[in-house]
């Protein structure tokens, strides 16, 4: 069995290092996904049976992508060390599939970003209209530091007087009026969705480099065997 030499040997070790970094990145993506899924603030806002699950659907995709990236990174390391055309080719194919899926998911998320926020806002308004003193509404007010809806006049008395922080919140609101919860929902989930977007862009850039390295090394392995 021929072994790559010279510059291709350097590519081999670079690909190994890349795959190790790729594996670490998969771990990071998985950690971010788990954080977004079990973040106490996010869970308290969407932990109702009637709450929209669109946001968590995107988070589940992120968790799945992180797990898959870790697995692909492991096989990529094995392919680089063993100079296996089969493993390197499979690694390239997996990266291409993940890259395509990520682009599709990114486009879908970008096009539906406003809908995700609108669904949460509609859920809040519906729950607020049914019972503005419910536990869910109090969670929104406490986590987002907000009060009422856009249709109401923002006045301290709009907040629930039974809220444990109501006295402090109402005194503060006399000087600094609280923002309505619909606007705060938009800000909160925009920040969360931007985190997912930035992570996705970083992964896409790394995957392109990985596909180039794996294809170059795979061709070098094939050429070295043909010479022998």
mmCIF file of C-alpha atoms in Angstrom:
data_model
loop_
_atom_site.group_PDB
_atom_site.id
_atom_site.type_symbol
_atom_site.label_atom_id
_atom_site.label_comp_id
_atom_site.label_asym_id
_atom_site.label_seq_id
_atom_site.Cartn_x
_atom_site.Cartn_y
_atom_site.Cartn_z
ATOM 1 C CA UNK A 1 0.000 0.000 0.000
ATOM 2 C CA UNK A 2 1.453 3.353 -1.070
ATOM 3 C CA UNK A 3 1.865 6.151 1.380
ATOM 4 C CA UNK A 4 1.615 9.832 0.550
ATOM 5 C CA UNK A 5 4.888 11.712 0.793
ATOM 6 C CA UNK A 6 6.129 15.285 0.776
ATOM 7 C CA UNK A 7 3.504 18.001 0.622
ATOM 8 C CA UNK A 8 0.648 15.509 0.669
ATOM 9 C CA UNK A 9 1.908 14.155 3.972
ATOM 10 C CA UNK A 10 1.566 17.677 5.325
ATOM 11 C CA UNK A 11 -2.005 17.765 3.962
ATOM 12 C CA UNK A 12 -2.656 14.463 5.725
ATOM 13 C CA UNK A 13 -1.688 15.831 9.122
ATOM 14 C CA UNK A 14 -3.464 19.105 8.449
ATOM 15 C CA UNK A 15 -6.622 17.132 7.688
ATOM 16 C CA UNK A 16 -6.200 15.174 10.915
ATOM 17 C CA UNK A 17 -5.822 18.401 12.906
ATOM 18 C CA UNK A 18 -8.774 19.887 11.046
ATOM 19 C CA UNK A 19 -10.958 16.905 11.863
ATOM 20 C CA UNK A 20 -10.018 17.113 15.515
ATOM 21 C CA UNK A 21 -11.015 20.797 15.497
ATOM 22 C CA UNK A 22 -14.153 19.806 13.575
ATOM 23 C CA UNK A 23 -14.961 17.268 16.280
ATOM 24 C CA UNK A 24 -14.473 19.947 18.942
ATOM 25 C CA UNK A 25 -16.734 22.274 16.959
ATOM 26 C CA UNK A 26 -19.379 19.562 16.875
ATOM 27 C CA UNK A 27 -19.110 19.359 20.649
ATOM 28 C CA UNK A 28 -19.540 23.130 20.840
ATOM 29 C CA UNK A 29 -22.598 23.080 18.558
ATOM 30 C CA UNK A 30 -24.105 20.286 20.644
ATOM 31 C CA UNK A 31 -23.425 22.285 23.815
ATOM 32 C CA UNK A 32 -25.044 25.426 22.340
ATOM 33 C CA UNK A 33 -28.072 23.390 21.258
ATOM 34 C CA UNK A 34 -28.461 21.852 24.689
ATOM 35 C CA UNK A 35 -28.054 25.271 26.322
ATOM 36 C CA UNK A 36 -30.768 26.783 24.114
ATOM 37 C CA UNK A 37 -33.044 23.814 24.814
ATOM 38 C CA UNK A 38 -32.601 23.791 28.594
ATOM 39 C CA UNK A 39 -31.943 27.495 29.183
ATOM 40 C CA UNK A 40 -34.245 28.289 32.163
ATOM 41 C CA UNK A 41 -35.412 31.580 30.635
ATOM 42 C CA UNK A 42 -36.324 30.049 27.271
ATOM 43 C CA UNK A 43 -37.971 27.001 28.848
ATOM 44 C CA UNK A 44 -40.068 29.179 31.160
ATOM 45 C CA UNK A 45 -41.432 31.038 28.122
ATOM 46 C CA UNK A 46 -42.172 28.002 25.958
ATOM 47 C CA UNK A 47 -42.874 25.280 28.502
ATOM 48 C CA UNK A 48 -46.615 25.295 27.952
ATOM 49 C CA UNK A 49 -48.479 22.622 25.977
ATOM 50 C CA UNK A 50 -50.044 25.305 23.774
ATOM 51 C CA UNK A 51 -46.786 27.189 23.210
ATOM 52 C CA UNK A 52 -45.398 27.177 19.629
ATOM 53 C CA UNK A 53 -42.653 24.599 19.098
ATOM 54 C CA UNK A 54 -41.040 26.186 16.013
ATOM 55 C CA UNK A 55 -38.106 27.590 18.001
ATOM 56 C CA UNK A 56 -37.373 24.278 19.732
ATOM 57 C CA UNK A 57 -37.600 22.520 16.366
ATOM 58 C CA UNK A 58 -34.654 24.616 15.182
ATOM 59 C CA UNK A 59 -32.813 23.844 18.410
ATOM 60 C CA UNK A 60 -33.362 20.095 17.923
ATOM 61 C CA UNK A 61 -31.899 20.392 14.427
ATOM 62 C CA UNK A 62 -28.868 22.135 15.953
ATOM 63 C CA UNK A 63 -28.432 19.340 18.512
ATOM 64 C CA UNK A 64 -28.690 16.702 15.792
ATOM 65 C CA UNK A 65 -26.188 18.579 13.606
ATOM 66 C CA UNK A 66 -23.712 18.817 16.487
ATOM 67 C CA UNK A 67 -23.935 15.088 17.171
ATOM 68 C CA UNK A 68 -23.516 14.268 13.478
ATOM 69 C CA UNK A 69 -20.535 16.616 13.141
ATOM 70 C CA UNK A 70 -18.808 14.882 16.058
ATOM 71 C CA UNK A 71 -19.355 11.492 14.411
ATOM 72 C CA UNK A 72 -18.175 12.698 10.987
ATOM 73 C CA UNK A 73 -15.115 14.355 12.560
ATOM 74 C CA UNK A 74 -14.160 11.053 14.195
ATOM 75 C CA UNK A 75 -14.389 9.123 10.921
ATOM 76 C CA UNK A 76 -12.463 11.905 9.171
ATOM 77 C CA UNK A 77 -9.615 11.502 11.660
ATOM 78 C CA UNK A 78 -9.564 7.746 11.016
ATOM 79 C CA UNK A 79 -9.582 8.285 7.245
ATOM 80 C CA UNK A 80 -6.682 10.735 7.403
ATOM 81 C CA UNK A 81 -4.530 8.507 9.613
ATOM 82 C CA UNK A 82 -5.201 5.331 7.637
ATOM 83 C CA UNK A 83 -5.126 7.123 4.271
ATOM 84 C CA UNK A 84 -8.324 5.302 3.358
ATOM 85 C CA UNK A 85 -9.953 6.412 0.132
ATOM 86 C CA UNK A 86 -13.248 4.927 1.284
ATOM 87 C CA UNK A 87 -13.289 6.816 4.596
ATOM 88 C CA UNK A 88 -12.054 10.030 3.002
ATOM 89 C CA UNK A 89 -14.659 9.794 0.256
ATOM 90 C CA UNK A 90 -17.375 9.071 2.812
ATOM 91 C CA UNK A 91 -16.137 11.982 4.905
ATOM 92 C CA UNK A 92 -16.361 14.312 1.892
ATOM 93 C CA UNK A 93 -19.861 13.062 1.039
ATOM 94 C CA UNK A 94 -21.052 13.520 4.643
ATOM 95 C CA UNK A 95 -19.640 17.052 4.754
ATOM 96 C CA UNK A 96 -21.364 17.871 1.476
ATOM 97 C CA UNK A 97 -24.699 16.532 2.757
ATOM 98 C CA UNK A 98 -24.369 18.399 6.067
ATOM 99 C CA UNK A 99 -23.368 21.573 4.231
ATOM 100 C CA UNK A 100 -26.372 21.327 1.899
ATOM 101 C CA UNK A 101 -28.714 20.606 4.815
ATOM 102 C CA UNK A 102 -27.302 23.509 6.783
ATOM 103 C CA UNK A 103 -27.768 25.916 3.883
ATOM 104 C CA UNK A 104 -31.352 24.697 3.441
ATOM 105 C CA UNK A 105 -32.038 25.005 7.179
ATOM 106 C CA UNK A 106 -30.447 28.465 7.229
ATOM 107 C CA UNK A 107 -32.613 29.685 4.359
ATOM 108 C CA UNK A 108 -35.701 28.175 6.003
ATOM 109 C CA UNK A 109 -34.848 29.779 9.345
ATOM 110 C CA UNK A 110 -34.160 33.166 7.758
ATOM 111 C CA UNK A 111 -37.428 33.120 5.842
ATOM 112 C CA UNK A 112 -39.409 31.986 8.903
ATOM 113 C CA UNK A 113 -37.634 34.067 11.544
ATOM 114 C CA UNK A 114 -40.451 36.581 11.743
ATOM 115 C CA UNK A 115 -43.051 33.795 11.866
ATOM 116 C CA UNK A 116 -41.319 32.148 14.839
ATOM 117 C CA UNK A 117 -41.409 35.435 16.751
ATOM 118 C CA UNK A 118 -44.981 36.141 15.654
ATOM 119 C CA UNK A 119 -46.121 32.709 16.866
ATOM 120 C CA UNK A 120 -44.659 33.360 20.313
ATOM 121 C CA UNK A 121 -46.194 36.847 20.415
ATOM 122 C CA UNK A 122 -49.623 35.489 19.424
ATOM 123 C CA UNK A 123 -49.333 32.808 22.099
ATOM 124 C CA UNK A 124 -48.521 35.474 24.683
ATOM 125 C CA UNK A 125 -51.418 37.729 23.626
ATOM 126 C CA UNK A 126 -53.880 34.838 23.658
ATOM 127 C CA UNK A 127 -52.727 33.691 27.105
ATOM 128 C CA UNK A 128 -52.783 37.278 28.378
ATOM 129 C CA UNK A 129 -56.337 37.830 27.163
ATOM 130 C CA UNK A 130 -57.492 34.617 28.816
ATOM 131 C CA UNK A 131 -55.842 35.315 32.171
ATOM 132 C CA UNK A 132 -53.356 38.133 32.660
ATOM 133 C CA UNK A 133 -52.465 36.822 36.130
ATOM 134 C CA UNK A 134 -51.546 33.306 35.029
ATOM 135 C CA UNK A 135 -48.218 31.714 35.905
ATOM 136 C CA UNK A 136 -47.151 31.802 32.268
ATOM 137 C CA UNK A 137 -47.798 35.555 31.977
ATOM 138 C CA UNK A 138 -45.897 36.196 35.216
ATOM 139 C CA UNK A 139 -42.971 34.191 33.787
ATOM 140 C CA UNK A 140 -42.901 36.377 30.693
ATOM 141 C CA UNK A 141 -43.047 39.559 32.773
ATOM 142 C CA UNK A 142 -40.285 38.422 35.102
ATOM 143 C CA UNK A 143 -37.903 36.925 32.519
ATOM 144 C CA UNK A 144 -38.318 39.697 29.940
ATOM 145 C CA UNK A 145 -38.849 42.540 32.433
ATOM 146 C CA UNK A 146 -41.913 43.696 30.541
ATOM 147 C CA UNK A 147 -45.589 44.361 31.068
ATOM 148 C CA UNK A 148 -48.821 44.207 29.092
ATOM 149 C CA UNK A 149 -49.243 44.253 25.314
ATOM 150 C CA UNK A 150 -48.798 46.805 22.543
ATOM 151 C CA UNK A 151 -52.529 47.550 22.569
ATOM 152 C CA UNK A 152 -52.442 48.673 26.191
ATOM 153 C CA UNK A 153 -51.164 51.891 27.686
ATOM 154 C CA UNK A 154 -47.923 51.019 29.451
ATOM 155 C CA UNK A 155 -48.616 51.993 33.029
ATOM 156 C CA UNK A 156 -47.249 50.357 36.204
ATOM 157 C CA UNK A 157 -50.684 49.223 37.328
ATOM 158 C CA UNK A 158 -50.925 46.994 34.280
ATOM 159 C CA UNK A 159 -48.517 44.630 35.986
ATOM 160 C CA UNK A 160 -49.874 41.993 38.253
ATOM 161 C CA UNK A 161 -49.955 43.278 41.867
ATOM 162 C CA UNK A 162 -49.417 39.760 43.167
ATOM 163 C CA UNK A 163 -46.078 39.530 41.411
ATOM 164 C CA UNK A 164 -43.310 39.152 44.055
ATOM 165 C CA UNK A 165 -41.366 42.016 42.498
ATOM 166 C CA UNK A 166 -44.422 44.164 41.770
ATOM 167 C CA UNK A 167 -43.646 46.964 44.266
ATOM 168 C CA UNK A 168 -40.092 47.392 43.052
ATOM 169 C CA UNK A 169 -41.150 47.006 39.414
ATOM 170 C CA UNK A 170 -43.937 49.572 39.750
ATOM 171 C CA UNK A 171 -41.704 52.127 41.465
ATOM 172 C CA UNK A 172 -39.092 51.662 38.754
ATOM 173 C CA UNK A 173 -41.736 51.918 36.059
ATOM 174 C CA UNK A 174 -42.787 55.362 37.341
ATOM 175 C CA UNK A 175 -39.351 56.620 36.282
ATOM 176 C CA UNK A 176 -38.518 54.126 33.526
ATOM 177 C CA UNK A 177 -41.728 52.825 31.907
ATOM 178 C CA UNK A 178 -41.630 49.109 31.226
ATOM 179 C CA UNK A 179 -41.574 47.956 27.645
ATOM 180 C CA UNK A 180 -44.482 45.902 26.366
ATOM 181 C CA UNK A 181 -43.886 42.151 26.345
ATOM 182 C CA UNK A 182 -44.444 41.747 22.604
ATOM 183 C CA UNK A 183 -41.479 44.001 21.821
ATOM 184 C CA UNK A 184 -39.339 42.248 24.420
ATOM 185 C CA UNK A 185 -40.284 38.843 22.951
ATOM 186 C CA UNK A 186 -39.025 40.043 19.566
ATOM 187 C CA UNK A 187 -35.721 41.242 21.055
ATOM 188 C CA UNK A 188 -35.241 38.087 23.133
ATOM 189 C CA UNK A 189 -35.783 35.578 20.325
ATOM 190 C CA UNK A 190 -33.912 37.672 17.768
ATOM 191 C CA UNK A 191 -30.834 37.386 20.000
ATOM 192 C CA UNK A 192 -31.292 33.615 20.336
ATOM 193 C CA UNK A 193 -31.770 33.140 16.593
ATOM 194 C CA UNK A 194 -28.675 35.227 15.848
ATOM 195 C CA UNK A 195 -26.630 32.849 18.010
ATOM 196 C CA UNK A 196 -27.856 29.913 15.920
ATOM 197 C CA UNK A 197 -27.071 31.850 12.728
ATOM 198 C CA UNK A 198 -23.517 32.766 13.738
ATOM 199 C CA UNK A 199 -22.760 29.193 14.789
ATOM 200 C CA UNK A 200 -24.098 27.925 11.469
ATOM 201 C CA UNK A 201 -21.956 30.344 9.431
ATOM 202 C CA UNK A 202 -18.842 29.294 11.350
ATOM 203 C CA UNK A 203 -19.549 25.609 10.754
ATOM 204 C CA UNK A 204 -20.153 26.192 7.026
ATOM 205 C CA UNK A 205 -16.767 27.888 6.636
ATOM 206 C CA UNK A 206 -14.957 25.079 8.425
ATOM 207 C CA UNK A 207 -16.757 22.420 6.369
ATOM 208 C CA UNK A 208 -15.664 23.995 3.074
ATOM 209 C CA UNK A 209 -12.026 23.797 4.206
ATOM 210 C CA UNK A 210 -12.551 20.189 5.289
ATOM 211 C CA UNK A 211 -14.034 19.201 1.925
ATOM 212 C CA UNK A 212 -11.048 20.718 0.096
ATOM 213 C CA UNK A 213 -8.491 18.949 2.322
ATOM 214 C CA UNK A 214 -10.273 15.600 2.154
ATOM 215 C CA UNK A 215 -10.582 15.676 -1.643
ATOM 216 C CA UNK A 216 -6.925 16.682 -2.111
ATOM 217 C CA UNK A 217 -5.729 13.903 0.210
ATOM 218 C CA UNK A 218 -8.063 11.333 -1.359
ATOM 219 C CA UNK A 219 -6.693 12.135 -4.836
ATOM 220 C CA UNK A 220 -3.128 11.972 -3.517
ATOM 221 C CA UNK A 221 -3.730 8.528 -1.979
ATOM 222 C CA UNK A 222 -5.224 7.264 -5.227
ATOM 223 C CA UNK A 223 -2.325 8.635 -7.313
ATOM 224 C CA UNK A 224 0.297 7.147 -4.986
ATOM 225 C CA UNK A 225 -1.295 3.696 -5.329
ATOM 226 C CA UNK A 226 -1.486 3.989 -9.111
ATOM 227 C CA UNK A 227 2.250 4.764 -9.273
ATOM 228 C CA UNK A 228 3.007 1.634 -7.253
#
